[in-house]
Amino acid sequence: MTLAPAHLHGQAVWSDTQLLYALEEVVETELNRHLKVAKEWMPHEYVPWSDGRNFDGVMGGEAWAPDQSKVSEVGRIALVVNLLTEDNLPSYHHEIATLFGRDGAWGTWVHRWTAEEGRHGIVMRDYLLTSRAVDPVQLERFRMDHMSEGFESDNQHSMLHTVAYVAFQELATRISHRNTGHHSGDPVCDRMLARIATDENLHMIFYRNLLAKAFELAPDQTMCAVRDVVVNFRMPGHGMPGFERAAAQIAIGGIYNLRIHHDDVLQPVLRFLKVLQIGGLGPEGLKAQEELGLYMGGLDDQATKFDERREALLARRRARAERA
């Protein structure tokens, strides 16, 4: 097997296998950096166990009621979405282990990432149930429905597309967790989600740095992958029950919306990698770069219109509350 890429119209064309081998050394470097900076933490330390008590059912405790929750309404909605997203970890692991492999630095990273993500689901569920933040029956039914559907990535056809996607998605998840904590109204929840967000940021840095090396090796292919991912981006939890309604409420609540997606997720990664300034591209790369720039401009316009509609809606709600 040769590691040298094929050439088409003077441009290097890498297969997934060639890129996996070519990026192995970078993966090892980034893995070692990650292990040095990642801090050990214990999920049980972030859970208010003394607030817990039995639920109704076989333990004969008290049934859940909304007034038992310390978090805001939009906080409850976002917490359910965030946890259900984490719950699908077995499917995510299968996806990336299939694409990246289980051997060498790639395999070590895949398993380490899975272990760290597993902690997020553990601490979130323990917090939600112990503090009675959300309806436990609804949460479990949603979990069963969501996990029974599984998860199929939009980018499973390409290793490059997957790396590009997770570079943005890990940052999107960090922002979503952090903003959920800020809007939750519960300092305990805010502290717990801040700890999770720190992990997600480290995951983003790993994939972002990997994407930077991919641009050096295969600039045209990587540019096309980034264009495709940005234009067609969807959060991994898009298939969960009631996602569209929940996403709308989360957007209006200021946790995650078009403005946040443009300003706090897409722009930082694109700016760090200088994606729209990269030179020396072939025809396909130049086309993708131009289309990406046009899309970002259009998304900014859409975000501005959304901001205006959101502010008008919130103003009407405030007026109704004052009259009441």
Short mmCIF file of C-alpha atoms in Angstrom, two decimals:
data_model
loop_
_atom_site.label_atom_id
_atom_site.label_comp_id
_atom_site.label_asym_id
_atom_site.label_seq_id
_atom_site.Cartn_x
_atom_site.Cartn_y
_atom_site.Cartn_z
CA MET A 1 0.00 0.00 0.00
CA THR A 2 1.34 3.44 -0.89
CA LEU A 3 0.87 6.50 1.30
CA ALA A 4 1.41 8.88 -1.60
CA PRO A 5 -1.82 10.48 -2.78
CA ALA A 6 -3.08 10.14 -6.33
CA HIS A 7 -3.26 13.24 -8.49
CA LEU A 8 -6.15 14.61 -10.50
CA HIS A 9 -5.72 17.72 -12.65
CA GLY A 10 -2.49 18.44 -10.78
CA GLN A 11 -4.10 18.24 -7.33
CA ALA A 12 -3.36 15.59 -4.71
CA VAL A 13 -6.28 13.28 -3.98
CA TRP A 14 -6.04 11.36 -0.71
CA SER A 15 -8.04 8.29 0.22
CA ASP A 16 -9.37 7.91 3.76
CA THR A 17 -6.81 5.20 4.47
CA GLN A 18 -3.93 7.37 3.28
CA LEU A 19 -5.09 10.28 5.40
CA LEU A 20 -5.48 8.09 8.47
CA TYR A 21 -1.87 6.97 8.14
CA ALA A 22 -0.61 10.45 7.28
CA LEU A 23 -2.35 12.01 10.30
CA GLU A 24 -1.36 9.28 12.79
CA GLU A 25 1.65 11.23 14.08
CA VAL A 26 -0.45 14.37 14.56
CA VAL A 27 -3.09 12.34 16.41
CA GLU A 28 -0.40 11.00 18.75
CA THR A 29 0.94 14.52 19.38
CA GLU A 30 -2.53 15.90 20.07
CA LEU A 31 -3.41 12.91 22.25
CA ASN A 32 -0.32 13.45 24.40
CA ARG A 33 -1.09 17.17 24.68
CA HIS A 34 -4.69 16.38 25.64
CA LEU A 35 -3.65 13.91 28.35
CA LYS A 36 -1.30 16.51 29.86
CA VAL A 37 -3.90 19.26 30.11
CA ALA A 38 -7.05 17.23 30.85
CA LYS A 39 -7.91 17.28 34.55
CA GLU A 40 -9.30 14.27 36.38
CA TRP A 41 -12.68 14.96 37.95
CA MET A 42 -15.30 12.92 39.73
CA PRO A 43 -18.94 13.04 38.59
CA HIS A 44 -20.26 12.30 42.08
CA GLU A 45 -18.70 15.51 43.43
CA TYR A 46 -21.00 17.66 41.29
CA VAL A 47 -24.28 16.05 42.39
CA PRO A 48 -26.33 17.42 45.35
CA TRP A 49 -26.99 14.00 46.85
CA SER A 50 -28.47 15.45 50.05
CA ASP A 51 -31.37 16.83 47.96
CA GLY A 52 -32.38 13.34 46.82
CA ARG A 53 -35.42 11.37 47.92
CA ASN A 54 -37.46 8.44 46.66
CA PHE A 55 -39.75 8.74 43.67
CA ASP A 56 -43.16 7.09 43.43
CA GLY A 57 -43.29 3.53 42.13
CA VAL A 58 -41.73 0.52 43.77
CA MET A 59 -40.05 2.73 46.42
CA GLY A 60 -43.35 4.39 47.36
CA GLY A 61 -41.91 7.87 47.29
CA GLU A 62 -43.14 11.19 45.98
CA ALA A 63 -44.11 11.69 42.32
CA TRP A 64 -42.30 14.39 40.36
CA ALA A 65 -43.98 17.78 39.92
CA PRO A 66 -42.71 20.84 38.03
CA ASP A 67 -42.57 22.99 41.15
CA GLN A 68 -39.90 20.68 42.60
CA SER A 69 -37.40 21.77 39.94
CA LYS A 70 -34.89 24.50 40.76
CA VAL A 71 -34.11 25.18 37.10
CA SER A 72 -35.92 27.49 34.70
CA GLU A 73 -38.36 26.20 32.09
CA VAL A 74 -35.92 26.72 29.22
CA GLY A 75 -33.24 25.16 31.42
CA ARG A 76 -35.32 21.99 31.81
CA ILE A 77 -35.88 21.77 28.06
CA ALA A 78 -32.19 22.24 27.27
CA LEU A 79 -31.06 19.81 29.95
CA VAL A 80 -33.23 17.05 28.50
CA VAL A 81 -31.92 17.72 24.99
CA ASN A 82 -28.32 17.83 26.21
CA LEU A 83 -28.61 14.59 28.17
CA LEU A 84 -30.43 12.71 25.42
CA THR A 85 -27.62 13.76 23.07
CA GLU A 86 -25.05 12.34 25.50
CA ASP A 87 -27.10 9.15 25.86
CA ASN A 88 -26.41 8.14 22.27
CA LEU A 89 -22.71 7.69 23.05
CA PRO A 90 -22.71 3.99 22.04
CA SER A 91 -23.76 4.97 18.52
CA TYR A 92 -21.22 7.80 18.36
CA HIS A 93 -18.46 5.45 19.50
CA HIS A 94 -19.42 2.95 16.82
CA GLU A 95 -19.32 5.67 14.16
CA ILE A 96 -15.89 7.07 14.99
CA ALA A 97 -14.33 3.71 15.83
CA THR A 98 -15.43 2.43 12.42
CA LEU A 99 -13.98 5.47 10.65
CA PHE A 100 -10.82 6.06 12.71
CA GLY A 101 -10.05 2.48 13.75
CA ARG A 102 -9.21 0.92 17.12
CA ASP A 103 -5.43 0.64 16.71
CA GLY A 104 -2.54 3.00 17.36
CA ALA A 105 -3.01 6.61 18.40
CA TRP A 106 -6.36 6.82 16.62
CA GLY A 107 -7.75 3.92 18.64
CA THR A 108 -6.36 5.26 21.92
CA TRP A 109 -8.00 8.61 21.25
CA VAL A 110 -11.35 7.04 20.31
CA HIS A 111 -11.51 5.13 23.59
CA ARG A 112 -10.30 8.07 25.68
CA TRP A 113 -12.86 10.38 24.08
CA THR A 114 -15.63 7.83 24.73
CA ALA A 115 -14.61 7.48 28.37
CA GLU A 116 -14.65 11.24 28.90
CA GLU A 117 -18.00 11.67 27.16
CA GLY A 118 -19.42 8.86 29.29
CA ARG A 119 -18.71 10.92 32.40
CA HIS A 120 -20.90 13.71 31.03
CA GLY A 121 -23.95 11.49 30.75
CA ILE A 122 -23.34 10.03 34.24
CA VAL A 123 -23.12 13.37 36.05
CA MET A 124 -25.99 14.96 34.14
CA ARG A 125 -28.42 12.13 34.84
CA ASP A 126 -27.41 11.92 38.50
CA TYR A 127 -27.91 15.67 38.88
CA LEU A 128 -31.26 15.71 37.08
CA LEU A 129 -32.74 12.86 39.10
CA THR A 130 -31.28 13.81 42.48
CA SER A 131 -32.35 17.45 42.20
CA ARG A 132 -35.67 16.56 40.52
CA ALA A 133 -34.85 19.04 37.79
CA VAL A 134 -36.90 17.25 35.10
CA ASP A 135 -39.70 14.72 34.81
CA PRO A 136 -37.93 11.33 35.24
CA VAL A 137 -40.66 9.34 33.49
CA GLN A 138 -40.63 11.56 30.41
CA LEU A 139 -36.82 11.56 30.42
CA GLU A 140 -36.64 7.77 30.41
CA ARG A 141 -39.28 7.43 27.70
CA PHE A 142 -37.42 9.93 25.54
CA ARG A 143 -34.17 8.04 26.17
CA MET A 144 -35.69 4.76 25.08
CA ASP A 145 -37.18 6.28 21.93
CA HIS A 146 -34.01 8.16 21.01
CA MET A 147 -31.56 5.32 21.61
CA SER A 148 -33.87 2.81 19.90
CA GLU A 149 -33.54 4.91 16.75
CA GLY A 150 -29.76 4.92 17.03
CA PHE A 151 -27.63 7.49 15.24
CA GLU A 152 -26.36 7.66 11.69
CA SER A 153 -23.90 10.42 10.94
CA ASP A 154 -24.40 12.66 7.92
CA ASN A 155 -20.63 12.37 7.41
CA GLN A 156 -19.96 8.65 7.76
CA HIS A 157 -18.95 8.49 4.09
CA SER A 158 -15.74 10.45 4.70
CA MET A 159 -13.07 10.63 7.37
CA LEU A 160 -12.31 14.24 6.43
CA HIS A 161 -15.95 15.25 6.68
CA THR A 162 -16.14 13.59 10.10
CA VAL A 163 -13.08 15.44 11.41
CA ALA A 164 -14.47 18.72 10.09
CA TYR A 165 -17.86 18.03 11.65
CA VAL A 166 -16.61 17.22 15.13
CA ALA A 167 -14.35 20.29 15.13
CA PHE A 168 -17.50 22.41 14.95
CA GLN A 169 -19.84 20.09 16.85
CA GLU A 170 -17.65 19.81 19.95
CA LEU A 171 -17.58 23.60 20.19
CA ALA A 172 -21.34 23.76 19.62
CA THR A 173 -21.84 21.28 22.45
CA ARG A 174 -19.57 23.31 24.73
CA ILE A 175 -21.54 26.47 24.02
CA SER A 176 -24.87 24.69 24.51
CA HIS A 177 -23.83 23.25 27.89
CA ARG A 178 -22.34 26.53 29.08
CA ASN A 179 -25.36 28.61 28.11
CA THR A 180 -27.74 26.04 29.60
CA GLY A 181 -25.92 26.44 32.90
CA HIS A 182 -26.11 30.23 32.70
CA HIS A 183 -29.87 30.13 31.99
CA SER A 184 -30.70 27.31 34.41
CA GLY A 185 -31.17 29.48 37.48
CA ASP A 186 -29.40 26.86 39.64
CA PRO A 187 -25.75 27.49 40.64
CA VAL A 188 -25.21 23.75 41.16
CA CYS A 189 -26.34 23.05 37.60
CA ASP A 190 -24.21 25.90 36.27
CA ARG A 191 -21.09 24.52 37.99
CA MET A 192 -21.74 21.00 36.74
CA LEU A 193 -22.22 22.09 33.13
CA ALA A 194 -19.18 24.36 33.27
CA ARG A 195 -17.09 21.29 34.16
CA ILE A 196 -18.53 19.39 31.19
CA ALA A 197 -17.97 22.37 28.89
CA THR A 198 -14.27 22.36 29.79
CA ASP A 199 -13.96 18.80 28.47
CA GLU A 200 -15.85 19.67 25.29
CA ASN A 201 -13.51 22.56 24.63
CA LEU A 202 -10.48 20.26 24.86
CA HIS A 203 -12.16 17.86 22.43
CA MET A 204 -12.75 20.74 20.03
CA ILE A 205 -9.08 21.76 20.20
CA PHE A 206 -8.00 18.19 19.39
CA TYR A 207 -10.14 18.01 16.25
CA ARG A 208 -9.49 21.61 15.23
CA ASN A 209 -5.72 21.03 15.30
CA LEU A 210 -6.19 17.81 13.33
CA LEU A 211 -8.21 19.73 10.77
CA ALA A 212 -5.42 22.30 10.49
CA LYS A 213 -2.96 19.53 9.51
CA ALA A 214 -5.48 18.13 7.03
CA PHE A 215 -5.52 21.54 5.33
CA GLU A 216 -1.74 21.28 4.93
CA LEU A 217 -1.90 17.80 3.44
CA ALA A 218 -5.05 17.99 1.31
CA PRO A 219 -6.20 21.62 1.11
CA ASP A 220 -8.76 21.16 -1.65
CA GLN A 221 -10.39 18.07 -0.15
CA THR A 222 -10.41 19.60 3.30
CA MET A 223 -11.92 22.85 2.03
CA CYS A 224 -14.69 20.92 0.31
CA ALA A 225 -15.32 18.91 3.48
CA VAL A 226 -15.52 22.07 5.62
CA ARG A 227 -17.88 23.67 3.12
CA ASP A 228 -20.16 20.65 3.10
CA VAL A 229 -20.19 20.35 6.89
CA VAL A 230 -20.85 24.04 7.56
CA VAL A 231 -23.61 24.33 4.96
CA ASN A 232 -25.37 21.14 6.09
CA PHE A 233 -24.59 21.27 9.82
CA ARG A 234 -27.02 19.53 12.19
CA MET A 235 -26.58 18.82 15.88
CA PRO A 236 -26.28 15.08 16.68
CA GLY A 237 -29.53 15.10 18.65
CA HIS A 238 -31.67 16.21 15.71
CA GLY A 239 -33.51 12.89 15.62
CA MET A 240 -34.73 12.88 19.23
CA PRO A 241 -38.46 13.16 20.05
CA GLY A 242 -39.74 16.74 19.86
CA PHE A 243 -36.36 18.14 18.83
CA GLU A 244 -37.67 20.86 16.51
CA ARG A 245 -39.99 22.33 19.15
CA ALA A 246 -37.30 22.08 21.82
CA ALA A 247 -34.73 23.70 19.51
CA ALA A 248 -37.10 26.62 18.89
CA GLN A 249 -37.60 27.16 22.63
CA ILE A 250 -33.87 26.89 23.24
CA ALA A 251 -33.23 29.43 20.47
CA ILE A 252 -35.71 31.95 21.86
CA GLY A 253 -34.31 31.37 25.34
CA GLY A 254 -30.85 32.42 24.17
CA ILE A 255 -29.14 29.09 24.76
CA TYR A 256 -28.41 28.14 21.14
CA ASN A 257 -29.65 29.91 18.02
CA LEU A 258 -28.50 31.18 14.62
CA ARG A 259 -26.61 34.14 16.07
CA ILE A 260 -24.77 31.96 18.58
CA HIS A 261 -24.10 29.31 15.91
CA HIS A 262 -22.61 31.92 13.55
CA ASP A 263 -20.68 34.04 16.07
CA ASP A 264 -19.59 31.52 18.72
CA VAL A 265 -19.22 28.24 16.81
CA LEU A 266 -18.56 28.62 13.09
CA GLN A 267 -16.63 31.88 13.07
CA PRO A 268 -14.08 31.00 15.80
CA VAL A 269 -13.02 27.75 14.09
CA LEU A 270 -12.96 29.26 10.60
CA ARG A 271 -11.03 32.29 11.85
CA PHE A 272 -8.48 30.21 13.79
CA LEU A 273 -7.77 28.05 10.74
CA LYS A 274 -7.87 31.10 8.40
CA VAL A 275 -10.10 29.00 6.15
CA LEU A 276 -11.31 31.89 4.00
CA GLN A 277 -7.72 33.17 3.53
CA ILE A 278 -6.05 29.92 2.49
CA GLY A 279 -4.27 30.27 -0.86
CA GLY A 280 -2.86 27.85 -3.42
CA LEU A 281 -6.13 26.01 -3.90
CA GLY A 282 -7.17 24.21 -7.05
CA PRO A 283 -10.48 24.83 -8.87
CA GLU A 284 -12.57 22.67 -6.53
CA GLY A 285 -11.00 24.16 -3.44
CA LEU A 286 -11.47 27.71 -4.69
CA LYS A 287 -15.10 27.00 -5.51
CA ALA A 288 -15.69 25.53 -2.06
CA GLN A 289 -13.96 28.48 -0.38
CA GLU A 290 -16.08 30.97 -2.31
CA GLU A 291 -19.29 29.09 -1.54
CA LEU A 292 -18.35 28.93 2.13
CA GLY A 293 -17.80 32.69 2.24
CA LEU A 294 -21.14 33.35 0.59
CA TYR A 295 -22.90 30.99 2.95
CA MET A 296 -21.41 32.64 6.02
CA GLY A 297 -22.55 36.04 4.77
CA GLY A 298 -26.06 34.73 4.20
CA LEU A 299 -26.12 33.05 7.61
CA ASP A 300 -25.13 36.33 9.25
CA ASP A 301 -28.08 38.02 7.54
CA GLN A 302 -30.43 35.24 8.69
CA ALA A 303 -29.11 35.57 12.24
CA THR A 304 -29.77 39.31 12.22
CA LYS A 305 -33.37 38.73 11.11
CA PHE A 306 -33.77 36.08 13.80
CA ASP A 307 -32.43 38.48 16.43
CA GLU A 308 -35.01 41.08 15.40
CA ARG A 309 -37.90 38.58 15.53
CA ARG A 310 -36.70 37.21 18.86
CA GLU A 311 -36.47 40.65 20.44
CA ALA A 312 -39.96 41.53 19.20
CA LEU A 313 -41.34 38.29 20.66
CA LEU A 314 -39.64 38.86 24.01
CA ALA A 315 -40.93 42.44 24.08
CA ARG A 316 -44.49 41.19 23.58
CA ARG A 317 -44.03 38.66 26.38
CA ARG A 318 -42.73 41.35 28.72
CA ALA A 319 -45.69 43.59 27.89
CA ARG A 320 -48.15 40.77 28.60
CA ALA A 321 -46.41 40.02 31.90
CA GLU A 322 -46.62 43.67 32.95
CA ARG A 323 -50.34 43.79 32.13
CA ALA A 324 -50.93 40.62 34.08
#
